[in-house]
Amino acid sequence: MVVVMSPDATEEDVAAVVERVNAAGGEAFISRGVTRTIIGLVGDVEQFAELDLGAMRGVADVLRVSTPYKLVSRDNHPDMTTVYVGADSVGAVPIGPDTFTLIAGPCAVETPEQTLEAARLAQAAGATLLRGGAFKPRTSPYTFQGLGEAGLKILAEVRAETGLPVVTEVVDPRDVDLVAQYADMLQVGTRNMQNFALLQAVGAAGRPVLLKRGMSATIEEWLMAAEYIAQRGNLDIVLCERGIRTFEKATRNTLDISAVPVAHGLSHLPVVVDPSHSAGRRDLVVPLSRAAIAAGADGLIVDVHPDPASALCDGAQALTAQDIRQLAAAVRELPPLLGRVAARRAAPEEAALT
Amino acid sequence: MVVVMSPDATEEDVAAVVERVNAAGGEAFISRGVTRTIIGLVGDVEQFAELDLGAMRGVADVLRVSTPYKLVSRDNHPDMTTVYVGADSVGAVPIGPDTFTLIAGPCAVETPEQTLEAARLAQAAGATLLRGGAFKPRTSPYTFQGLGEAGLKILAEVRAETGLPVVTEVVDPRDVDLVAQYADMLQVGTRNMQNFALLQAVGAAGRPVLLKRGMSATIEEWLMAAEYIAQRGNLDIVLCERGIRTFEKATRNTLDISAVPVAHGLSHLPVVVDPSHSAGRRDLVVPLSRAAIAAGADGLIVDVHPDPASALCDGAQALTAQDIRQLAAAVRELPPLLGRVAARRAAPEEAALT
Amino acid sequence: MVVVMSPDATEEDVAAVVERVNAAGGEAFISRGVTRTIIGLVGDVEQFAELDLGAMRGVADVLRVSTPYKLVSRDNHPDMTTVYVGADSVGAVPIGPDTFTLIAGPCAVETPEQTLEAARLAQAAGATLLRGGAFKPRTSPYTFQGLGEAGLKILAEVRAETGLPVVTEVVDPRDVDLVAQYADMLQVGTRNMQNFALLQAVGAAGRPVLLKRGMSATIEEWLMAAEYIAQRGNLDIVLCERGIRTFEKATRNTLDISAVPVAHGLSHLPVVVDPSHSAGRRDLVVPLSRAAIAAGADGLIVDVHPDPASALCDGAQALTAQDIRQLAAAVRELPPLLGRVAARRAAPEEAALT
Amino acid sequence: MVVVMSPDATEEDVAAVVERVNAAGGEAFISRGVTRTIIGLVGDVEQFAELDLGAMRGVADVLRVSTPYKLVSRDNHPDMTTVYVGADSVGAVPIGPDTFTLIAGPCAVETPEQTLEAARLAQAAGATLLRGGAFKPRTSPYTFQGLGEAGLKILAEVRAETGLPVVTEVVDPRDVDLVAQYADMLQVGTRNMQNFALLQAVGAAGRPVLLKRGMSATIEEWLMAAEYIAQRGNLDIVLCERGIRTFEKATRNTLDISAVPVAHGLSHLPVVVDPSHSAGRRDLVVPLSRAAIAAGADGLIVDVHPDPASALCDGAQALTAQDIRQLAAAVRELPPLLGRVAARRAAPEEAALT
């Protein structure tokens, strides 16, 4: 059971709820978000129902749902959410049920030239958001770990040049504020899906979040990770399926295409697919992109690189100029058949109205 | 290394090849198919190359490929294969690169009425082949195991009534001849993918084979299983991806959608997808069907049932009359975008020409 | 619910039970074993309870258990079973709760000399049962498939020479009678764990059965496979854990050591462990053997080979003369700490009394 | 290739190495540890060999190993490492090849009384280190997340009372210094195995680290995670196998018992096993503990709780007073058979000599 406090609830209001729950033998966990406080109750749910918490001062809502996640569940929120990215920089790009959004760019930011070239490739493919890593979580400590803040600056310059809002990964809770200064959307990677300190930090950062599924996380655990972000008052979350770990070796991971309709059934959050990290092979990216669109994904996130052979990270899966035409055709032709329009950027002034 | 003998090779020709290989310290495994004999060589490949086997009497071809499967590999056979089903009964239905073929019907044959109703549903969805199980391999010995020969007779009657050629499973090598009398295509199920005695028996049965992927088989092992069938002289094999076993519990299995383009890259055999057994849930069948078409599958095999609540097998995943319209739309609209036409049955006289 | 008929029940008795069940709207599946007939009931269990089936003529027992397997369940059979192997040839060797039994031998029978040498190595390690494959299910059709009946004859000769009863695999239901003529125990391999035709055939063969766990089977499915054998009247079944398929690549499979105590808790059947096929690496066989003994296994089945470098099958995992001493020490020293004695062969006359 | 600088190397020495590598077209990644700086080289290894880096000022060693981990690899360090825990508090307890160390305690610290009682149970089982969580990473944000610093204080009090050094988890790099003030050993949990910011922070904290294997990490990835810690100059790392994620549902995770000998073969670091989180079931903890000892583990980490039914975390797997005797017997009797003595705490003055 979850008690959602209203934005103007006072500390006393919160304390009163906690006290009443404790008096009934329950436990109350307080999560203070940016705009509202949420109180999770653990204990005898039947008994809590008798406490009439909904009538207490400062209480906006009392949610009683059977799923272990509440705020991201579709049970209490049947309409699908649209998340807007870039509203306060170059203009908002929607990710949601009515549109189809292509996010593309280099796996890692290496140089200004490589990043700009990759962004131009991304645009040629129909992308309206730019991806690119400045902080790279790498399995081996002896491989390229990203340019850090220098990479963030390159991304901001390329955004200014191209008009593409920027999605980039953050790996350390201590870096969240820094990354949020440059980026339009914060990405939490597969290895950090259960890094709860990081989830809480991005939940409080005032930026939309792209939450990749852990490579061996169930869909339920993925939604629970999203709940950690939502608890801090941030519901601008986009889920990203990027392949799970199985015994099959022909692909780097196994794209769990079923996760798209399953997550859409359980949660109101948008779902995008990363065919590049799923497959780990360039030749599969376009077929898997088509499959993702057909399965109902709200968008794609794809690696592109002007010269994959020299890429410092994951070159084997990056699309090149030659492959872009096929991806562009898929992104242009298939979504309309499923009732979607290509997501385009609103001008900043329009975006202010969303 | 594989030596393919010509159809008119004699026993002496075969023996001469074996003798030359043995003399060089190698081992030769003979597989006698319906129309030709194949000799697999184990040992020092470099040395075999010096034996000049290709010049021996009765030798049609000597294949030296790096993959562990040879006859089903695309390396020696770059053009994709089209398999025809039903040529000697009601007329041939193609499964291959230019068409899209829907196979549908009940998981299990229960009664003549239920089977005919399901076949009518299948046709309404656009199906041109009828699936239905008479021999059911079931995890528990206390559940319905199928009607056996009585079920095969029902399938044959429904074929006569509807004009749909029949695909049905065989689970015991001793039943292959019986099933081949009634069926147009023999199905080998996921639990039997490495039942090598059964693979060899269907390889010799003179019927096309639908080979389901084992639920924990790699794609390489799946192609090796197909090779067992091919070795007996039968190359009319259709691969069927039906979901693999992973840790995810939201779906019965995890549809490995990447297996479609991966198998197409490695083998010339057609690939179809079974979204019903992958998901185990009715609500996911249409989205996964769309994804399979978009990923490049040559067809689908889908469970339908006039009254799933009373089904003796897998009712939770069977489509009903209400769901059929969506499936029909997907099967009608998506394949043309990928350059395919709906597979239709040739009249028997036409089929004789194929 | 399961109705177990008494050995002297008549066809009429069986028919009467089926009729009463059908009249109540249920379905009855008849399994005729060698010594008794078992009737599985599907339908409304509450209603069946009112039919008073236990009082009908020819009914020995009515089992109502919540697990999906009945005859192999410990619920109705709390005492652990001891299976005796070799009683009608060289003398019975027990596998059960009071003893520890080492089964060893070559993965595949290649020649009389190699098999005898391997049997001598097995005895040096403390083995009292000989393993060896004459019919080999191999992933690739181009690898050695076993010597067939010639291999069975070699095994019988080596049994006569060494006094070790023989465990060997059967892969085709059509071969069960042949193999049962030579072997003391029939092995069903991992790829055939759900080959139900084969399970039923070995259930009727009058020989104890070693049932390997499928490489991706749950423990519940494994017990259900054992139930197929038990249904035919054969409860002389030994379960064999041999590693499951996971993402880890350092070992050929992942030994699921927990399966030993889990299976012992659920079933009265003995459980042995195959460390050789689990690991696929010689250096891990002894540590995993120790772990299996410590976890409570009733025995081990281990590959040994006089010259692994020349082995036609799985040489990388076979123990050699050098490794035997360590295995022998583990088998000698650890079981007594767990209250077990080394399983020795009774002389044939003693065995007749068991 | 890895360049290990000597402790007295200057910034100029480091810069000179980097410059020479860059001049040769390579890239150099600098990791500054507490006591030494390590430089990882990416690029053409053959070419680096010609640079004669070993002769440069400030270079202690140049490692060229084929494994992707270097400092934790056994290739350059064949002798097994012993890690000492508690040297600067109550006295050092060894974990290494000659001893067997039991770590036990409550999953979560709840109250001073519960923690002390659990510590007494742990001692009764033979434990010489106390585990207990103050920061709990939980899948759901609505469950108990630990007492935080209040929990750390309780642990320190119980250490003073019992003389048991304390092992406790840290989940946020910002908390590492705080936790290191109270704890003798820092635990990195399964969900954080690839939280590289946290690994680097504990690598610099001056405390031994218990590194749990990620629930879907390969053994190679686990060693690579250890390498991140080692790179910061901290080689006091103990690896902990705690079960991996598979399809089997009878246990919470699948204990990968083979990981013990595999990791011992690849790395010089000690390996302990967590049977409690592997199984998730109290009844399996003792059999799995025996198996772990027999497989060669250097220790165990086990959940105990005075009243599991009221536990706020993982009560189903905690051993109680009744189960302790069996665990104590296993820990007392089995290790000597494998050449190990029970690990006991040196008095602080003795410990100072280690």
GROMACS .gro file of C-alpha atoms in nm, chain C residues 46-313:
model
  268
  754GLU     CA    1  -1.337  -3.315  -0.553
  755GLN     CA    2  -1.600  -3.505  -0.741
  756PHE     CA    3  -1.378  -3.810  -0.791
  757ALA     CA    4  -1.336  -3.831  -0.415
  758GLU     CA    5  -1.707  -3.905  -0.389
  759LEU     CA    6  -1.690  -4.199  -0.630
  760ASP     CA    7  -1.540  -4.431  -0.370
  761LEU     CA    8  -1.308  -4.581  -0.627
  762GLY     CA    9  -1.094  -4.744  -0.360
  763ALA     CA   10  -1.374  -4.986  -0.281
  764MET     CA   11  -1.409  -5.114  -0.639
  765ARG     CA   12  -1.295  -5.461  -0.733
  766GLY     CA   13  -0.933  -5.482  -0.849
  767VAL     CA   14  -0.834  -5.142  -0.712
  768ALA     CA   15  -0.518  -5.157  -0.499
  769ASP     CA   16  -0.481  -4.792  -0.419
  770VAL     CA   17  -0.615  -4.446  -0.499
  771LEU     CA   18  -0.350  -4.174  -0.477
  772ARG     CA   19  -0.443  -3.814  -0.435
  773VAL     CA   20  -0.133  -3.601  -0.426
  774SER     CA   21  -0.082  -3.241  -0.511
  775THR     CA   22   0.240  -3.289  -0.704
  776PRO     CA   23   0.202  -3.361  -1.073
  777TYR     CA   24   0.400  -3.684  -1.033
  778LYS     CA   25   0.255  -3.952  -0.810
  779LEU     CA   26   0.437  -4.286  -0.820
  780VAL     CA   27   0.783  -4.139  -0.784
  781SER     CA   28   0.675  -3.884  -0.522
  782ARG     CA   29   0.799  -3.917  -0.169
  783ASP     CA   30   0.457  -3.807  -0.041
  784ASN     CA   31   0.320  -4.157  -0.073
  785HIS     CA   32   0.650  -4.334  -0.023
  786PRO     CA   33   0.858  -4.169   0.250
  787ASP     CA   34   1.125  -4.443   0.260
  788MET     CA   35   1.403  -4.403   0.009
  789THR     CA   36   1.429  -4.669  -0.260
  790THR     CA   37   1.732  -4.888  -0.324
  791VAL     CA   38   1.773  -5.001  -0.685
  792TYR     CA   39   1.971  -5.321  -0.754
  793VAL     CA   40   2.167  -5.358  -1.075
  794GLY     CA   41   2.301  -5.686  -1.214
  795ALA     CA   42   2.096  -5.929  -1.006
  796ASP     CA   43   2.046  -6.176  -1.290
  797SER     CA   44   2.394  -6.156  -1.437
  798VAL     CA   45   2.702  -6.123  -1.217
  799GLY     CA   46   2.533  -6.022  -0.892
  800ALA     CA   47   2.339  -5.722  -0.763
  801VAL     CA   48   2.497  -5.385  -0.689
  802PRO     CA   49   2.278  -5.153  -0.480
  803ILE     CA   50   2.220  -4.781  -0.544
  804GLY     CA   51   2.040  -4.624  -0.252
  805PRO     CA   52   2.048  -4.439   0.078
  806ASP     CA   53   2.286  -4.666   0.271
  807THR     CA   54   2.557  -4.707   0.012
  808PHE     CA   55   2.771  -4.507  -0.225
  809THR     CA   56   2.809  -4.645  -0.577
  810LEU     CA   57   3.069  -4.549  -0.833
  811ILE     CA   58   2.979  -4.613  -1.196
  812ALA     CA   59   3.271  -4.558  -1.432
  813GLY     CA   60   3.389  -4.647  -1.778
  814PRO     CA   61   3.452  -4.502  -2.122
  815CYS     CA   62   3.212  -4.250  -2.273
  816ALA     CA   63   3.198  -4.470  -2.584
  817VAL     CA   64   3.291  -4.834  -2.643
  818GLU     CA   65   3.555  -4.827  -2.915
  819THR     CA   66   3.742  -5.158  -2.903
  820PRO     CA   67   3.750  -5.461  -2.670
  821GLU     CA   68   4.096  -5.358  -2.549
  822GLN     CA   69   4.003  -4.997  -2.479
  823THR     CA   70   3.686  -5.104  -2.297
  824LEU     CA   71   3.864  -5.360  -2.082
  825GLU     CA   72   4.142  -5.118  -1.994
  826ALA     CA   73   3.886  -4.853  -1.901
  827ALA     CA   74   3.700  -5.109  -1.688
  828ARG     CA   75   4.020  -5.189  -1.503
  829LEU     CA   76   4.073  -4.816  -1.440
  830ALA     CA   77   3.714  -4.796  -1.317
  831GLN     CA   78   3.774  -5.079  -1.073
  832ALA     CA   79   4.092  -4.915  -0.952
  833ALA     CA   80   3.885  -4.608  -0.871
  834GLY     CA   81   3.642  -4.819  -0.671
  835ALA     CA   82   3.372  -4.863  -0.933
  836THR     CA   83   3.132  -5.155  -0.903
  837LEU     CA   84   2.931  -5.075  -1.217
  838LEU     CA   85   3.066  -5.025  -1.570
  839ARG     CA   86   2.936  -4.751  -1.798
  840GLY     CA   87   3.000  -4.742  -2.173
  841GLY     CA   88   2.806  -4.625  -2.477
  842ALA     CA   89   2.731  -4.841  -2.778
  843PHE     CA   90   2.458  -4.613  -2.916
  844LYS     CA   91   2.577  -4.251  -2.895
  845PRO     CA   92   2.339  -3.959  -2.953
  846ARG     CA   93   2.565  -3.697  -3.108
  847THR     CA   94   2.484  -3.336  -3.191
  848SER     CA   95   2.654  -3.368  -3.529
  849PRO     CA   96   2.571  -3.649  -3.770
  850TYR     CA   97   2.933  -3.642  -3.884
  851THR     CA   98   3.080  -3.765  -3.557
  852PHE     CA   99   3.117  -4.118  -3.422
  853GLN     CA  100   2.773  -4.262  -3.344
  854GLY     CA  101   2.879  -4.573  -3.153
  855LEU     CA  102   2.938  -4.936  -3.248
  856GLY     CA  103   2.578  -5.049  -3.196
  857GLU     CA  104   2.527  -5.418  -3.120
  858ALA     CA  105   2.898  -5.487  -3.164
  859GLY     CA  106   2.954  -5.248  -2.875
  860LEU     CA  107   2.697  -5.426  -2.661
  861LYS     CA  108   2.882  -5.754  -2.716
  862ILE     CA  109   3.209  -5.598  -2.606
  863LEU     CA  110   3.041  -5.472  -2.290
  864ALA     CA  111   2.905  -5.817  -2.214
  865GLU     CA  112   3.250  -5.969  -2.261
  866VAL     CA  113   3.408  -5.711  -2.033
  867ARG     CA  114   3.138  -5.778  -1.774
  868ALA     CA  115   3.223  -6.148  -1.785
  869GLU     CA  116   3.592  -6.066  -1.746
  870THR     CA  117   3.560  -5.808  -1.466
  871GLY     CA  118   3.238  -5.898  -1.287
  872LEU     CA  119   3.106  -5.542  -1.334
  873PRO     CA  120   2.738  -5.511  -1.429
  874VAL     CA  121   2.685  -5.289  -1.733
  875VAL     CA  122   2.502  -4.956  -1.769
  876THR     CA  123   2.451  -4.844  -2.129
  877GLU     CA  124   2.239  -4.597  -2.320
  878VAL     CA  125   1.948  -4.672  -2.547
  879VAL     CA  126   1.827  -4.402  -2.787
  880ASP     CA  127   1.554  -4.565  -2.996
  881PRO     CA  128   1.245  -4.743  -2.865
  882ARG     CA  129   1.297  -5.005  -3.135
  883ASP     CA  130   1.634  -5.098  -2.980
  884VAL     CA  131   1.518  -5.137  -2.621
  885ASP     CA  132   1.475  -5.514  -2.632
  886LEU     CA  133   1.811  -5.561  -2.799
  887VAL     CA  134   1.993  -5.345  -2.545
  888ALA     CA  135   1.809  -5.508  -2.256
  889GLN     CA  136   1.945  -5.846  -2.364
  890TYR     CA  137   2.300  -5.729  -2.300
  891ALA     CA  138   2.277  -5.457  -2.039
  892ASP     CA  139   2.205  -5.466  -1.667
  893MET     CA  140   2.078  -5.109  -1.657
  894LEU     CA  141   1.936  -4.894  -1.938
  895GLN     CA  142   2.043  -4.531  -1.958
  896VAL     CA  143   1.816  -4.260  -2.100
  897GLY     CA  144   2.030  -3.964  -2.201
  898THR     CA  145   1.982  -3.594  -2.148
  899ARG     CA  146   1.855  -3.531  -2.504
  900ASN     CA  147   1.590  -3.801  -2.462
  901MET     CA  148   1.455  -3.707  -2.120
  902GLN     CA  149   1.128  -3.605  -2.283
  903ASN     CA  150   1.130  -3.873  -2.554
  904PHE     CA  151   0.813  -4.020  -2.411
  905ALA     CA  152   0.802  -4.317  -2.648
  906LEU     CA  153   1.147  -4.418  -2.526
  907LEU     CA  154   1.052  -4.365  -2.160
  908GLN     CA  155   0.752  -4.591  -2.202
  909ALA     CA  156   0.961  -4.853  -2.378
  910VAL     CA  157   1.226  -4.868  -2.105
  911GLY     CA  158   0.946  -4.869  -1.848
  912ALA     CA  159   0.831  -5.199  -1.994
  913ALA     CA  160   1.177  -5.354  -2.046
  914GLY     CA  161   1.224  -5.521  -1.708
  915ARG     CA  162   1.557  -5.351  -1.638
  916PRO     CA  163   1.653  -5.074  -1.397
  917VAL     CA  164   1.682  -4.735  -1.566
  918LEU     CA  165   1.931  -4.451  -1.521
  919LEU     CA  166   1.740  -4.133  -1.618
  920LYS     CA  167   1.960  -3.834  -1.694
  921ARG     CA  168   1.814  -3.490  -1.638
  922GLY     CA  169   1.745  -3.295  -1.955
  923MET     CA  170   2.001  -3.019  -1.997
  924SER     CA  171   1.731  -2.758  -1.962
  925ALA     CA  172   1.471  -2.951  -1.767
  926THR     CA  173   1.341  -2.836  -1.434
  927ILE     CA  174   1.355  -3.084  -1.149
  928GLU     CA  175   0.977  -3.114  -1.170
  929GLU     CA  176   0.993  -3.207  -1.538
  930TRP     CA  177   1.263  -3.463  -1.458
  931LEU     CA  178   1.042  -3.630  -1.200
  932MET     CA  179   0.753  -3.622  -1.446
  933ALA     CA  180   0.973  -3.803  -1.698
  934ALA     CA  181   1.048  -4.063  -1.429
  935GLU     CA  182   0.674  -4.095  -1.377
  936TYR     CA  183   0.634  -4.202  -1.742
  937ILE     CA  184   0.870  -4.493  -1.669
  938ALA     CA  185   0.704  -4.573  -1.336
  939GLN     CA  186   0.362  -4.580  -1.498
  940ARG     CA  187   0.469  -4.885  -1.696
  941GLY     CA  188   0.525  -5.070  -1.371
  942ASN     CA  189   0.899  -5.009  -1.342
  943LEU     CA  190   1.004  -4.826  -1.027
  944ASP     CA  191   1.371  -4.925  -1.050
  945ILE     CA  192   1.474  -4.577  -1.158
  946VAL     CA  193   1.790  -4.387  -1.066
  947LEU     CA  194   1.795  -4.013  -1.134
  948CYS     CA  195   2.117  -3.864  -1.272
  949GLU     CA  196   2.204  -3.494  -1.247
  950ARG     CA  197   2.450  -3.410  -1.528
  951GLY     CA  198   2.458  -3.031  -1.546
  952ILE     CA  199   2.218  -2.778  -1.691
  953ARG     CA  200   2.259  -2.523  -1.965
  954THR     CA  201   2.333  -2.168  -1.850
  955PHE     CA  202   2.518  -1.862  -1.978
  956GLU     CA  203   2.847  -1.964  -1.806
  957LYS     CA  204   3.107  -2.077  -2.057
  958ALA     CA  205   3.392  -2.192  -1.831
  959THR     CA  206   3.223  -2.529  -1.797
  960ARG     CA  207   3.041  -2.738  -2.058
  961ASN     CA  208   2.730  -2.733  -1.837
  962THR     CA  209   2.657  -2.599  -1.488
  963LEU     CA  210   2.636  -2.879  -1.232
  964ASP     CA  211   2.318  -2.808  -1.034
  965ILE     CA  212   2.442  -2.951  -0.708
  966SER     CA  213   2.125  -2.837  -0.529
  967ALA     CA  214   1.930  -3.082  -0.743
  968VAL     CA  215   2.060  -3.365  -0.524
  969PRO     CA  216   1.894  -3.258  -0.197
  970VAL     CA  217   1.594  -3.111  -0.381
  971ALA     CA  218   1.522  -3.437  -0.566
  972HIS     CA  219   1.578  -3.638  -0.250
  973GLY     CA  220   1.318  -3.423  -0.077
  974LEU     CA  221   1.059  -3.470  -0.351
  975SER     CA  222   1.115  -3.830  -0.456
  976HIS     CA  223   1.210  -4.165  -0.305
  977LEU     CA  224   1.434  -4.248  -0.601
  978PRO     CA  225   1.816  -4.256  -0.572
  979VAL     CA  226   2.014  -3.969  -0.724
  980VAL     CA  227   2.361  -3.995  -0.878
  981VAL     CA  228   2.579  -3.720  -1.025
  982ASP     CA  229   2.776  -3.713  -1.351
  983PRO     CA  230   3.065  -3.470  -1.291
  984SER     CA  231   3.228  -3.552  -1.626
  985HIS     CA  232   2.951  -3.426  -1.853
  986SER     CA  233   2.873  -3.140  -1.612
  987ALA     CA  234   3.221  -2.995  -1.632
  988GLY     CA  235   3.349  -3.118  -1.966
  989ARG     CA  236   3.698  -3.071  -1.816
  990ARG     CA  237   3.915  -3.336  -1.656
  991ASP     CA  238   4.055  -3.100  -1.390
  992LEU     CA  239   3.713  -3.037  -1.235
  993VAL     CA  240   3.595  -3.397  -1.211
  994VAL     CA  241   3.750  -3.477  -0.872
  995PRO     CA  242   3.642  -3.152  -0.695
  996LEU     CA  243   3.289  -3.193  -0.830
  997SER     CA  244   3.285  -3.559  -0.729
  998ARG     CA  245   3.374  -3.458  -0.374
  999ALA     CA  246   3.100  -3.195  -0.379
 1000ALA     CA  247   2.844  -3.446  -0.502
 1001ILE     CA  248   2.927  -3.693  -0.228
 1002ALA     CA  249   2.909  -3.418   0.033
 1003ALA     CA  250   2.574  -3.297  -0.099
 1004GLY     CA  251   2.428  -3.641  -0.040
 1005ALA     CA  252   2.441  -3.813  -0.380
 1006ASP     CA  253   2.391  -4.190  -0.380
 1007GLY     CA  254   2.659  -4.239  -0.642
 1008LEU     CA  255   2.868  -4.099  -0.925
 1009ILE     CA  256   2.900  -4.182  -1.293
 1010VAL     CA  257   3.242  -4.087  -1.428
 1011ASP     CA  258   3.414  -4.108  -1.768
 1012VAL     CA  259   3.753  -4.283  -1.768
 1013HIS     CA  260   3.966  -4.366  -2.071
 1014PRO     CA  261   4.306  -4.531  -2.102
 1015ASP     CA  262   4.414  -4.278  -2.367
 1016PRO     CA  263   4.186  -3.972  -2.375
 1017ALA     CA  264   4.382  -3.804  -2.654
 1018SER     CA  265   4.264  -4.072  -2.895
 1019ALA     CA  266   3.907  -4.101  -2.759
 1020LEU     CA  267   3.634  -4.088  -3.024
 1021CYS     CA  268   3.403  -3.907  -2.783
   0.00000   0.00000   0.00000
